[in-house]
Coordinates of C-alpha atoms and ligand atoms in Angstrom, one line a residue:
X1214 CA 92.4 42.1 169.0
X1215 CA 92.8 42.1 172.5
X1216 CA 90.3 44.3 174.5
X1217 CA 91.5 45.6 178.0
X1218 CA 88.9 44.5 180.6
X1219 CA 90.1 45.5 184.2
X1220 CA 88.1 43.1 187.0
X1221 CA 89.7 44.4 190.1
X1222 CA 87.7 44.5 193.2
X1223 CA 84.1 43.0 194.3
X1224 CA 81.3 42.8 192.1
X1225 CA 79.9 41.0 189.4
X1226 CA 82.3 40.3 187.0
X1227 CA 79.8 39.8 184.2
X1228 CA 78.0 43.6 184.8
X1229 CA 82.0 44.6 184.4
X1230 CA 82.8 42.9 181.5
X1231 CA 79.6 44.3 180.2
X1232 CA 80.5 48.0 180.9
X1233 CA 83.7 48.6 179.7
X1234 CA 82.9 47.3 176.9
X1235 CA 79.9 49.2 176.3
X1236 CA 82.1 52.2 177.2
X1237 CA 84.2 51.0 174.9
X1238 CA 81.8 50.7 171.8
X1239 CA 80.0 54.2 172.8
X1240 CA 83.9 56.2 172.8
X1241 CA 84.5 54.8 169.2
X1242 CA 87.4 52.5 170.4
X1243 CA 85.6 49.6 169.2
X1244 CA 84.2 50.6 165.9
X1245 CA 80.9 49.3 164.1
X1246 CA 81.6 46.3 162.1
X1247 CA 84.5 44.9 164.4
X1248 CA 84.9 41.6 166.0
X1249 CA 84.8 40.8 169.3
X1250 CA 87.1 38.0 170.7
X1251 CA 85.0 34.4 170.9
X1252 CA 83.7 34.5 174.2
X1253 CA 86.4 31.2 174.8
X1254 CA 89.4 33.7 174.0
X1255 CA 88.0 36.3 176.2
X1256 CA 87.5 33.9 179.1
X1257 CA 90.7 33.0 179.2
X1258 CA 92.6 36.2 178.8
X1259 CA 90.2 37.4 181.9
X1260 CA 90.9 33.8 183.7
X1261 CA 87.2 33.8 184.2
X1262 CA 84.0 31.1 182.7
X1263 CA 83.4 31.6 179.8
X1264 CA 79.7 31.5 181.0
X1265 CA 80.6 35.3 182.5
X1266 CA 82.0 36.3 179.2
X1267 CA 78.7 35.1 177.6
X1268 CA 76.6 36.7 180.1
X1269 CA 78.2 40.2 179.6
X1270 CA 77.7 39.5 175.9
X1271 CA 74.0 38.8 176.2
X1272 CA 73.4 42.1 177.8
X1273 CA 75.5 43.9 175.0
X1274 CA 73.2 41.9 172.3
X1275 CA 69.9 43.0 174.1
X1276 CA 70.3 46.7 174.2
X1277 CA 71.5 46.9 170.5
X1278 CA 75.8 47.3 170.6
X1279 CA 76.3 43.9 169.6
X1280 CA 75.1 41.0 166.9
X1281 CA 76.0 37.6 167.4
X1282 CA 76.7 36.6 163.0
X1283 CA 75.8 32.6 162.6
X1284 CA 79.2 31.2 162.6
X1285 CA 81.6 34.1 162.8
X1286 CA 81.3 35.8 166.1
X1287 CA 79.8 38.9 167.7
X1288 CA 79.9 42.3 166.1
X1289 CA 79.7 45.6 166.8
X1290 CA 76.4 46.7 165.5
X1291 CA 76.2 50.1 164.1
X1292 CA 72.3 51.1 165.2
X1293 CA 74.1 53.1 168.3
X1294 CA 74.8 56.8 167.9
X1295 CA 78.1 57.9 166.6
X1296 CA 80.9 57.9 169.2
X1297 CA 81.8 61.1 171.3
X1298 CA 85.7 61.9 170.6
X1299 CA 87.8 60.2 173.5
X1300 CA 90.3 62.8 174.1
X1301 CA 93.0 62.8 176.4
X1302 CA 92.3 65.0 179.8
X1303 CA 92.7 69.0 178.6
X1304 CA 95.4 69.6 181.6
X1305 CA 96.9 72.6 182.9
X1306 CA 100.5 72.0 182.3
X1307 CA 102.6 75.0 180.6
X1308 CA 105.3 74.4 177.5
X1309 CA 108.1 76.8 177.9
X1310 CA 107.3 80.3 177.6
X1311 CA 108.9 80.9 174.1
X1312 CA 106.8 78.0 173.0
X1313 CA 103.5 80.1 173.3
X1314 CA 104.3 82.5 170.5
X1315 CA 104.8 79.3 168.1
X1316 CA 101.9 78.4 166.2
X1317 CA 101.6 74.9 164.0
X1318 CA 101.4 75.9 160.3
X1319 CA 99.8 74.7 157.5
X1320 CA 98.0 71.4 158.6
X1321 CA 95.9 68.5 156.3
X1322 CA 93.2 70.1 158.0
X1323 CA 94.1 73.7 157.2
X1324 CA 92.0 74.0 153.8
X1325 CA 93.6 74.4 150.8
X1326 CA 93.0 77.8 149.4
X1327 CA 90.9 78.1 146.6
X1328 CA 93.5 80.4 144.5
X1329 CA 96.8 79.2 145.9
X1330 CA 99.4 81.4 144.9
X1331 CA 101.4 81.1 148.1
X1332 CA 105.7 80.8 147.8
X1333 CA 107.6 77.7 147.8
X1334 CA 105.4 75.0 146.8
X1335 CA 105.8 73.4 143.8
X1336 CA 103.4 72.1 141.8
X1337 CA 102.3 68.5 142.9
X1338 CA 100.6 67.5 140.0
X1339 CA 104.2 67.4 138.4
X1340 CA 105.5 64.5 141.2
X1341 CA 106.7 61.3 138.9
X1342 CA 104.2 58.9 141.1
X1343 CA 104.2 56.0 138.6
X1344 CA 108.3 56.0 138.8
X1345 CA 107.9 56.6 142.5
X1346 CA 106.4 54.0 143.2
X1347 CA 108.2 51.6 141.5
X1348 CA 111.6 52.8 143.3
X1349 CA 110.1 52.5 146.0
X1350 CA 108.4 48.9 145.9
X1351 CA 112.0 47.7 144.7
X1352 CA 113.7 49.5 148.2
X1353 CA 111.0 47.2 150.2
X1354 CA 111.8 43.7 148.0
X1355 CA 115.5 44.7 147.9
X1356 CA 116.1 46.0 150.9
X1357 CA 114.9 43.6 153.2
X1358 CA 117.8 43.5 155.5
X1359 CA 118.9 47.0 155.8
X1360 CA 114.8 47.9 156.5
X1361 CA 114.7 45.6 159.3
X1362 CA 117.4 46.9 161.5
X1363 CA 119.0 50.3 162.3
X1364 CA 120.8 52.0 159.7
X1365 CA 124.1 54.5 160.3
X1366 CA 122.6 58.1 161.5
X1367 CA 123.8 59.8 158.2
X1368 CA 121.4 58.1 156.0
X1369 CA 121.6 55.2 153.5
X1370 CA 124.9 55.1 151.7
X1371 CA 123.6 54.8 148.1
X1372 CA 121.5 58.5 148.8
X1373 CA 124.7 59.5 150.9
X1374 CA 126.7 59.3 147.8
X1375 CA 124.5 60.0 144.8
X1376 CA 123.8 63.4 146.7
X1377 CA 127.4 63.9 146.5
X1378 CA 127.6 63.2 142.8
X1379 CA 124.4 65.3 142.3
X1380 CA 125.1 68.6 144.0
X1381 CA 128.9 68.5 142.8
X1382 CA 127.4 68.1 139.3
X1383 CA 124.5 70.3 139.4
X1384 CA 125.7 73.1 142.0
X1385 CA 129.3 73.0 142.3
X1386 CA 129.8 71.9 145.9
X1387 CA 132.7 70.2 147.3
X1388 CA 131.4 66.9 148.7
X1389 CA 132.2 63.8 149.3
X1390 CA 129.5 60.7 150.3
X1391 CA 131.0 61.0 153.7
X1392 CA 130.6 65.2 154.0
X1393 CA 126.3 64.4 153.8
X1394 CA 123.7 63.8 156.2
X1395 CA 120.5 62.7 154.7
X1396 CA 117.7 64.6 157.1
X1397 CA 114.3 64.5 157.2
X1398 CA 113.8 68.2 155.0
X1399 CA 116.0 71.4 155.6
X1400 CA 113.8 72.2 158.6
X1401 CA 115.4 69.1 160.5
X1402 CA 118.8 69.7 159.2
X1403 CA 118.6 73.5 160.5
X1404 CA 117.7 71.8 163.7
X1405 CA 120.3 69.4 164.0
X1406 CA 122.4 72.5 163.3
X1407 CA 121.3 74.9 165.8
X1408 CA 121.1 71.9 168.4
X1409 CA 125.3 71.5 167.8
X1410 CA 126.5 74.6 167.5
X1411 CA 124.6 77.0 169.8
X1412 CA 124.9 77.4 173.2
X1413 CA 122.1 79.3 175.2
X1414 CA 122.0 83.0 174.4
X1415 CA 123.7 82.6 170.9
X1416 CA 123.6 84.8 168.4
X1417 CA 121.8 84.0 165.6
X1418 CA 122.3 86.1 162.8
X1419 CA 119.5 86.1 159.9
X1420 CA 118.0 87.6 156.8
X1421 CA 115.3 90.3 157.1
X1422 CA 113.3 89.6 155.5
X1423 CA 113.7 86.0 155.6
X1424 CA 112.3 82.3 156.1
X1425 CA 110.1 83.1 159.8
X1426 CA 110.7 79.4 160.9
X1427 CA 114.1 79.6 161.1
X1428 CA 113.9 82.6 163.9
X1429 CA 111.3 80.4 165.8
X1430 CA 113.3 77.5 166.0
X1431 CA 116.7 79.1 166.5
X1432 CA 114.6 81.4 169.6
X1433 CA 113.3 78.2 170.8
X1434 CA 116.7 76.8 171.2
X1435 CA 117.3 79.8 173.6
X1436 CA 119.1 81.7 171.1
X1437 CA 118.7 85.2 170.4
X1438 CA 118.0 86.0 166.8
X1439 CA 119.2 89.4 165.1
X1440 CA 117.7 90.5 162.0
X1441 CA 120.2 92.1 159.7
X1442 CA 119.0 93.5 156.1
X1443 CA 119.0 92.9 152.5
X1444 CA 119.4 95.0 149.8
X1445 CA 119.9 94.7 146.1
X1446 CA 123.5 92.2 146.2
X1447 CA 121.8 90.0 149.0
X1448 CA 122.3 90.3 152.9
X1449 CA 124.3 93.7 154.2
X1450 CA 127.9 91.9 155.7
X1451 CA 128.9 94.9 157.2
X1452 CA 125.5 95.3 159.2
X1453 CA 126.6 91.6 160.7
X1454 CA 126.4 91.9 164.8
X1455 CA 129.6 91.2 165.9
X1456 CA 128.6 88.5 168.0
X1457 CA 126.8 86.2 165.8
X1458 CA 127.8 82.3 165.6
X1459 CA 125.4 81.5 163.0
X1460 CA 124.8 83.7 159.9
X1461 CA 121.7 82.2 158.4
X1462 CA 121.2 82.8 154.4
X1463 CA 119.6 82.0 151.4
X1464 CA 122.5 83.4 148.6
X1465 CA 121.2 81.2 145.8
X1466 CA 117.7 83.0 145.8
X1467 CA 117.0 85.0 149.1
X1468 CA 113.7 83.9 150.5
X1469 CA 111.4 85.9 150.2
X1470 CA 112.9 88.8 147.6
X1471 CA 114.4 86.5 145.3
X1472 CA 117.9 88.5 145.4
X1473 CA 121.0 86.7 144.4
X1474 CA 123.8 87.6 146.5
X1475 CA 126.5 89.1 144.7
X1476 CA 130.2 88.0 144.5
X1477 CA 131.6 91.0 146.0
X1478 CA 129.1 89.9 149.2
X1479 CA 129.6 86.5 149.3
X1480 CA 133.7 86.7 149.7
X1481 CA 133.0 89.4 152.5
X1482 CA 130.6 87.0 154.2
X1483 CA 133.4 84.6 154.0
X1484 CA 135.9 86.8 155.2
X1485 CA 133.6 88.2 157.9
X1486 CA 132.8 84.6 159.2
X1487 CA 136.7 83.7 159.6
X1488 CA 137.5 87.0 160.7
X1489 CA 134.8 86.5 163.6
X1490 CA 135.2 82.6 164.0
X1491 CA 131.3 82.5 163.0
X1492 CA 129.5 79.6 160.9
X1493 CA 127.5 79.9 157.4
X1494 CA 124.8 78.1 157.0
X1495 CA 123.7 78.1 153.6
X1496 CA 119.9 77.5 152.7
X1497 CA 120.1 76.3 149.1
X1498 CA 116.6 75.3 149.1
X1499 CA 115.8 75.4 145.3
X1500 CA 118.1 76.5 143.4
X1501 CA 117.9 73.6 140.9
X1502 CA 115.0 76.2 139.3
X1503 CA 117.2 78.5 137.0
X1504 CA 114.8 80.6 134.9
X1505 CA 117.9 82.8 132.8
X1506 CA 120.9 83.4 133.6
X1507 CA 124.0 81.4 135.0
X1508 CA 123.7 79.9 139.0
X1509 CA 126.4 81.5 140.9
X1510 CA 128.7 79.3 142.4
X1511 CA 127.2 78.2 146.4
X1512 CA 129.4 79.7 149.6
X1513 CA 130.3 76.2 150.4
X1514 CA 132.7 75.9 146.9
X1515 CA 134.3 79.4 148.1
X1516 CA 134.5 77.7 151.8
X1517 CA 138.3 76.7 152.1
X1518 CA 138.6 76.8 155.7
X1519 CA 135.6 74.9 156.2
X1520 CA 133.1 77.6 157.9
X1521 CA 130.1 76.7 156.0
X1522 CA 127.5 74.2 156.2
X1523 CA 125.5 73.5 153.5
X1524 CA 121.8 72.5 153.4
X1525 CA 119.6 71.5 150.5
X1526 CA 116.0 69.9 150.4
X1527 CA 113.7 67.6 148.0
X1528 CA 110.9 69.5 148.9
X1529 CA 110.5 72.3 146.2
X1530 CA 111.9 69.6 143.2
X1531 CA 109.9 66.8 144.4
X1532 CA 107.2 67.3 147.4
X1533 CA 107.8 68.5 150.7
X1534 CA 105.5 65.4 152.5
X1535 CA 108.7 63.5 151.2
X1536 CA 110.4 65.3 154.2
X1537 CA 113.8 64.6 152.4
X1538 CA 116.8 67.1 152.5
X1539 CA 120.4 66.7 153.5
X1540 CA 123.0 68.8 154.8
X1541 CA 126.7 68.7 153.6
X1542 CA 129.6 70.1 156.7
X1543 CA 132.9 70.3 157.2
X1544 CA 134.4 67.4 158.9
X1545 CA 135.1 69.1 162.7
X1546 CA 131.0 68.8 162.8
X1547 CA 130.3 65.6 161.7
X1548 CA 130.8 63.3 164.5
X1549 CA 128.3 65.6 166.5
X1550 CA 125.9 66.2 163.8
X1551 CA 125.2 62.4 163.2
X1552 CA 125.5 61.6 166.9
X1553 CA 122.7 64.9 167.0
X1554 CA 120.8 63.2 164.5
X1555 CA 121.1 59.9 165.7
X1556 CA 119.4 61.3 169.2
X1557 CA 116.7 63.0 167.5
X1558 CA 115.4 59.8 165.6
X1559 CA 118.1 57.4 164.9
X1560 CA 118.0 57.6 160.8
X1561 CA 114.8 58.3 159.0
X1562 CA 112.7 55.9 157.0
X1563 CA 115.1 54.0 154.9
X1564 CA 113.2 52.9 152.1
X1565 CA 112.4 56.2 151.1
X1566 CA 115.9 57.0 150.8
X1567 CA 117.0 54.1 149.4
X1568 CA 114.5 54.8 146.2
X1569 CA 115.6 58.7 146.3
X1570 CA 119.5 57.3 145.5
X1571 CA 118.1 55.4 142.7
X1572 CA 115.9 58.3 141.6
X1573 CA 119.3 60.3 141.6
X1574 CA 121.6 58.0 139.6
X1575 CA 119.1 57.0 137.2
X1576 CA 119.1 60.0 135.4
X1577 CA 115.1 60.4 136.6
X1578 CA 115.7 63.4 139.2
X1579 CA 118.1 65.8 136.5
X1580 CA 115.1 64.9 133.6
X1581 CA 112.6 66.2 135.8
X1582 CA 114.4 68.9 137.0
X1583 CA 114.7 70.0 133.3
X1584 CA 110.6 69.5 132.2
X1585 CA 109.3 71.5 135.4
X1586 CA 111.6 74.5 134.9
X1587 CA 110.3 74.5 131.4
X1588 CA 107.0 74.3 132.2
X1589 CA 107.4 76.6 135.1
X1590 CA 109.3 79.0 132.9
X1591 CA 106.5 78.9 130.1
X1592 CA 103.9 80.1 132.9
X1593 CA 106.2 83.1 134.0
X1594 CA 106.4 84.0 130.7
X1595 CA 103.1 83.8 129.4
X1596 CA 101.5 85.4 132.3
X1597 CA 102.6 88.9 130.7
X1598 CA 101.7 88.0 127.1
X1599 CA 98.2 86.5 128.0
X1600 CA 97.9 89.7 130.0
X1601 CA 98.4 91.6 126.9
X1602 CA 96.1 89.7 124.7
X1603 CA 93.4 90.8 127.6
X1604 CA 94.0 94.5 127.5
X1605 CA 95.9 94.4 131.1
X1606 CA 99.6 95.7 130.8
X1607 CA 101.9 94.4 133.6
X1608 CA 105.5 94.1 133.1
X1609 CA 107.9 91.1 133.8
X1610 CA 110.8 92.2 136.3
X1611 CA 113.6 90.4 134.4
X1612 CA 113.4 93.2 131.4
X1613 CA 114.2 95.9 133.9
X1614 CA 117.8 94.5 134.8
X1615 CA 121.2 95.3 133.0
X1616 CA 122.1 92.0 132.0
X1617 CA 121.2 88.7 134.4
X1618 CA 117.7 89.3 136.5
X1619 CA 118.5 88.7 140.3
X1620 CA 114.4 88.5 141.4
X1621 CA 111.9 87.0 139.3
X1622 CA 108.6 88.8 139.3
X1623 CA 105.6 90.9 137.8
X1624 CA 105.5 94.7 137.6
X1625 CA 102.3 95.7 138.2
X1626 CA 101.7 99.6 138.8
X1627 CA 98.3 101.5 140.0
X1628 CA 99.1 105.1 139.2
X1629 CA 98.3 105.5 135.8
X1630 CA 94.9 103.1 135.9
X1631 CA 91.8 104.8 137.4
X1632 CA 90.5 103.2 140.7
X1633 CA 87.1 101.6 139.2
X1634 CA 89.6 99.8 136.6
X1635 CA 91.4 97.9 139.2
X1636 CA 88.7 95.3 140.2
X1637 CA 87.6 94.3 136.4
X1638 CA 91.4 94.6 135.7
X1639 CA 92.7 92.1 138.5
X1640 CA 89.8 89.6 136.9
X1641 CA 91.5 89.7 134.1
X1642 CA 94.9 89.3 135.3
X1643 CA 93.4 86.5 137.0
X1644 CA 92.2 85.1 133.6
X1645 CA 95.5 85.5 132.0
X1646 CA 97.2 83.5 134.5
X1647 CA 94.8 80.6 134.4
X1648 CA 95.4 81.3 130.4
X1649 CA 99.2 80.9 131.1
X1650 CA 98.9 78.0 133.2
X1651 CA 97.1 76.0 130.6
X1652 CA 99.6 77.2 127.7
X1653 CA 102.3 76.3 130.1
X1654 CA 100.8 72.7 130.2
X1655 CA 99.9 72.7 126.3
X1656 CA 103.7 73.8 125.4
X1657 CA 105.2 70.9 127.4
X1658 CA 102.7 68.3 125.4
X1659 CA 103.5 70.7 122.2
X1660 CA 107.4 70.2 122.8
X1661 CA 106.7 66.2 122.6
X1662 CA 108.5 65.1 125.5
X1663 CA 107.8 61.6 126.3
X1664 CA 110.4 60.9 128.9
X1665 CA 109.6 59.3 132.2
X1666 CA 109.9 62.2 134.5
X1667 CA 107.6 64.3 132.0
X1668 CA 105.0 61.9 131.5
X1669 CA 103.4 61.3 134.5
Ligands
PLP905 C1 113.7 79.4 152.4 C2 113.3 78.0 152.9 N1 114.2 77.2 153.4 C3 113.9 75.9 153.8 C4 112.6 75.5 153.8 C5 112.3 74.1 154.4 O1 112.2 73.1 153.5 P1 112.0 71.6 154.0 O2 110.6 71.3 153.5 O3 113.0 70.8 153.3 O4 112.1 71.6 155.5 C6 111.7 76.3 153.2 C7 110.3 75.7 153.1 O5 109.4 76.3 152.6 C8 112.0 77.5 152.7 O6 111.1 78.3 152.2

């Protein structure tokens, strides 16, 4: 590797070869154990004798930073004590205003919490690695040429079109290979969104409750986000502000209540939308988990006058670090969707996608779909019956509606229990669910299923 030695100006140029790269070696950017160029390589680069380079190297040798190793070079020696962080200078320089009330979320270096039993993540130990990774070592053999230059803003043609096939299979949507943009999640397809189709000051209109990143990124887009409520059949049309251009929802399975919006709503919320010349955009983030009950059909197969755009994700039936979702929209809005996305980064990692199209039309994807909403079913399930066996009574939401459940959840009541019960109580609920999780696990090896997506 080359090192950057400046030599600039009077003095000796041996004492400032010396320096910077004891400064070097004492930051951390030259690590213990690494190579320094031959002194004959150095020299040159620096158009100085090599008798300076070897000089400067001498001194580095006598106070302990660097080893000369018989035959291979000089090394950094690891004796010294362990680099300060180099950081870049702290600065003074504001973001935006709006940009001060957005925090980064979870992080690697957030810890995981011990007793995770936060929303929306699915359950990693479930991702088909082994078939992954075989996809995925093809996609860099096979697709040698495609990797190496840039590919069409949309995404890779294969995932472009098995998407298609996928979500008019699974969900009923009207698509065609051409209608999809591949994005990187639903987060970047909400931006690529909000980036085309609001102008500063736009009304955003959006589920409260609902998913908090969408109103920070629409409201850093300048856009002025209006909370409009939910109730048993999903969002309240007729509490719509008249103004809005985007009407943000989840219909499938409102985040976070769980509703599912009802017919009767989801033609009004059509009818509103043309009415008002307003966009849809609906979140479909995982509604390839049915526990009971029939899917109702998305907005977008209702959509006839092309008003909705819809967005799906990878990250709740595969893993989020994927960062692969798409978005499917009416013709007016592709041209500046894929120019939008095109700006932003051009494409996306192609390999990636390239194995996700074969993941699709091999079968793998629907297979695996199948085993985790078994096994995830299984644990909602036998959360209330391992409850039972342990004395605690809760009830399962689903048995208190007439007919299909429109929220999954547990019924858990504190008026009838007396206070000092709660605590040894909640342990055991605790118990139970640990219980359930293992059952869940042992009825999935108990059901024999030997297939790809459920083995690994
Ligand atoms: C309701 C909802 N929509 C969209 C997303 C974003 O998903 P992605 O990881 O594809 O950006 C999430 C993520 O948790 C979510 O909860």
């Amino acid at each position: 590797m080359d090192i950057h030695v400046r030599l600039e100006g009077r003095g000796d140029r041996a004492e400032r070869i010396f320096r910077q790269i004891r400064e070097a070696v004492l930051d951390g950017r030259l690590r213990p154990g690494q190579r320094l160029p031959p002194t004959r390589d150095l020299a040159r680069q620096l158009a100085v004798s090599r008798n300076t380079v070897g000089v400067a190297y001498e001194q580095l040798a006598a106070e302990g930073l660097i080893e000369g190793r018989v035959g291979a070079g000089s090394f950094v020696t690891d004796s010294h004590p362990p680099a300060a962080a180099r950081r870049a200078p702290a600065g003074t320089l504001p973001p935006r205003a709006v940009w001060r009330r957005v925090a980064v979320r979870e992080t690697p270096a957030t810890p995981r919490a011990p007793f995770d039993f936060g929303v929306g993540a699915p359950d990693y130990t479930r991702f088909p690695l082994t078939t992954w990774r075989r996809l995925l070592a093809r996609e860099l053999r096979e697709s040698a040429r495609p990797f190496a230059s840039y590919a069409h803003p949309a995404g890779h043609p294969a995932l472009r079109a098995a998407i298609a096939r996928h979500i008019g299979v699974s969900r009923a949507v009207r698509a065609s290979a051409e209608d999809v943009i591949v994005t990187a999640g639903a987060q970047h397809a909400f931006d690529l969104i909000g980036r085309v189709l609001l102008d500063p000051a736009a009304v955003v209109a959006m589920e409260d409750p609902g998913y908090g990143r969408i109103r920070l990124l629409y409201e850093t887009c300048g856009a002025r986000v209006a909370p409009v409520p939910v109730d048993d059949e999903g969002l309240v049309v007729d509490a719509l502000p008249a103004r809005a251009r985007l009407v943000f929802v989840t219909p499938s399975h409102q985040f976070p209540l769980g509703v599912t919006m009802s017919l009767r709503r989801r033609t009004a919320l059509l009818a509103w939308a043309e009415r008002r010349g307003a966009v849809v955009l609906e979140d479909d983030y995982d509604s390839e988990f049915r526990f009971g009950g029939r899917a109702l059909d998305p907005l977008q197969s209702f959509d006839r006058s092309g008003r909705v755009i819809y967005v799906g994700s990878f990250s709740k039936v595969l893993v989020p670090g994927l960062r692969l979702g798409f978005l499917v929209a009416p013709a007016s809005l592709q041209p500046a969707l894929q120019a939008a996305r095109q700006l932003s980064d051009w494409h996306g990692d192609i390999a990636p996608q390239g194995a996700l199209a074969e993941f699709i039309d091999s079968g793998a994807l629907a297979r695996h779909i199948r085993t985790v909403t078994r096994e995830y079913e299984a644990r909602y399930a036998d959360v209330v019956r391992e409850a039972a066996a342990r004395g605690v009574k809760i009830g399962a939401l689903a048995e208190c509606y007439h007919g299909r459940a429109r929220r999954d959840g547990l019924v858990i009541g504190f008026g009838g229990i007396p206070s000092a019960l709660i605590d040894p109580g909640l342990d055991r609920l605790q118990q139970a669910m640990t219980a359930a999780a293992r059952a869940g696990g042992a009825s999935r090896t108990r059901s024999g299923d030997r297939r790809a997506g459920a083995r690994e």
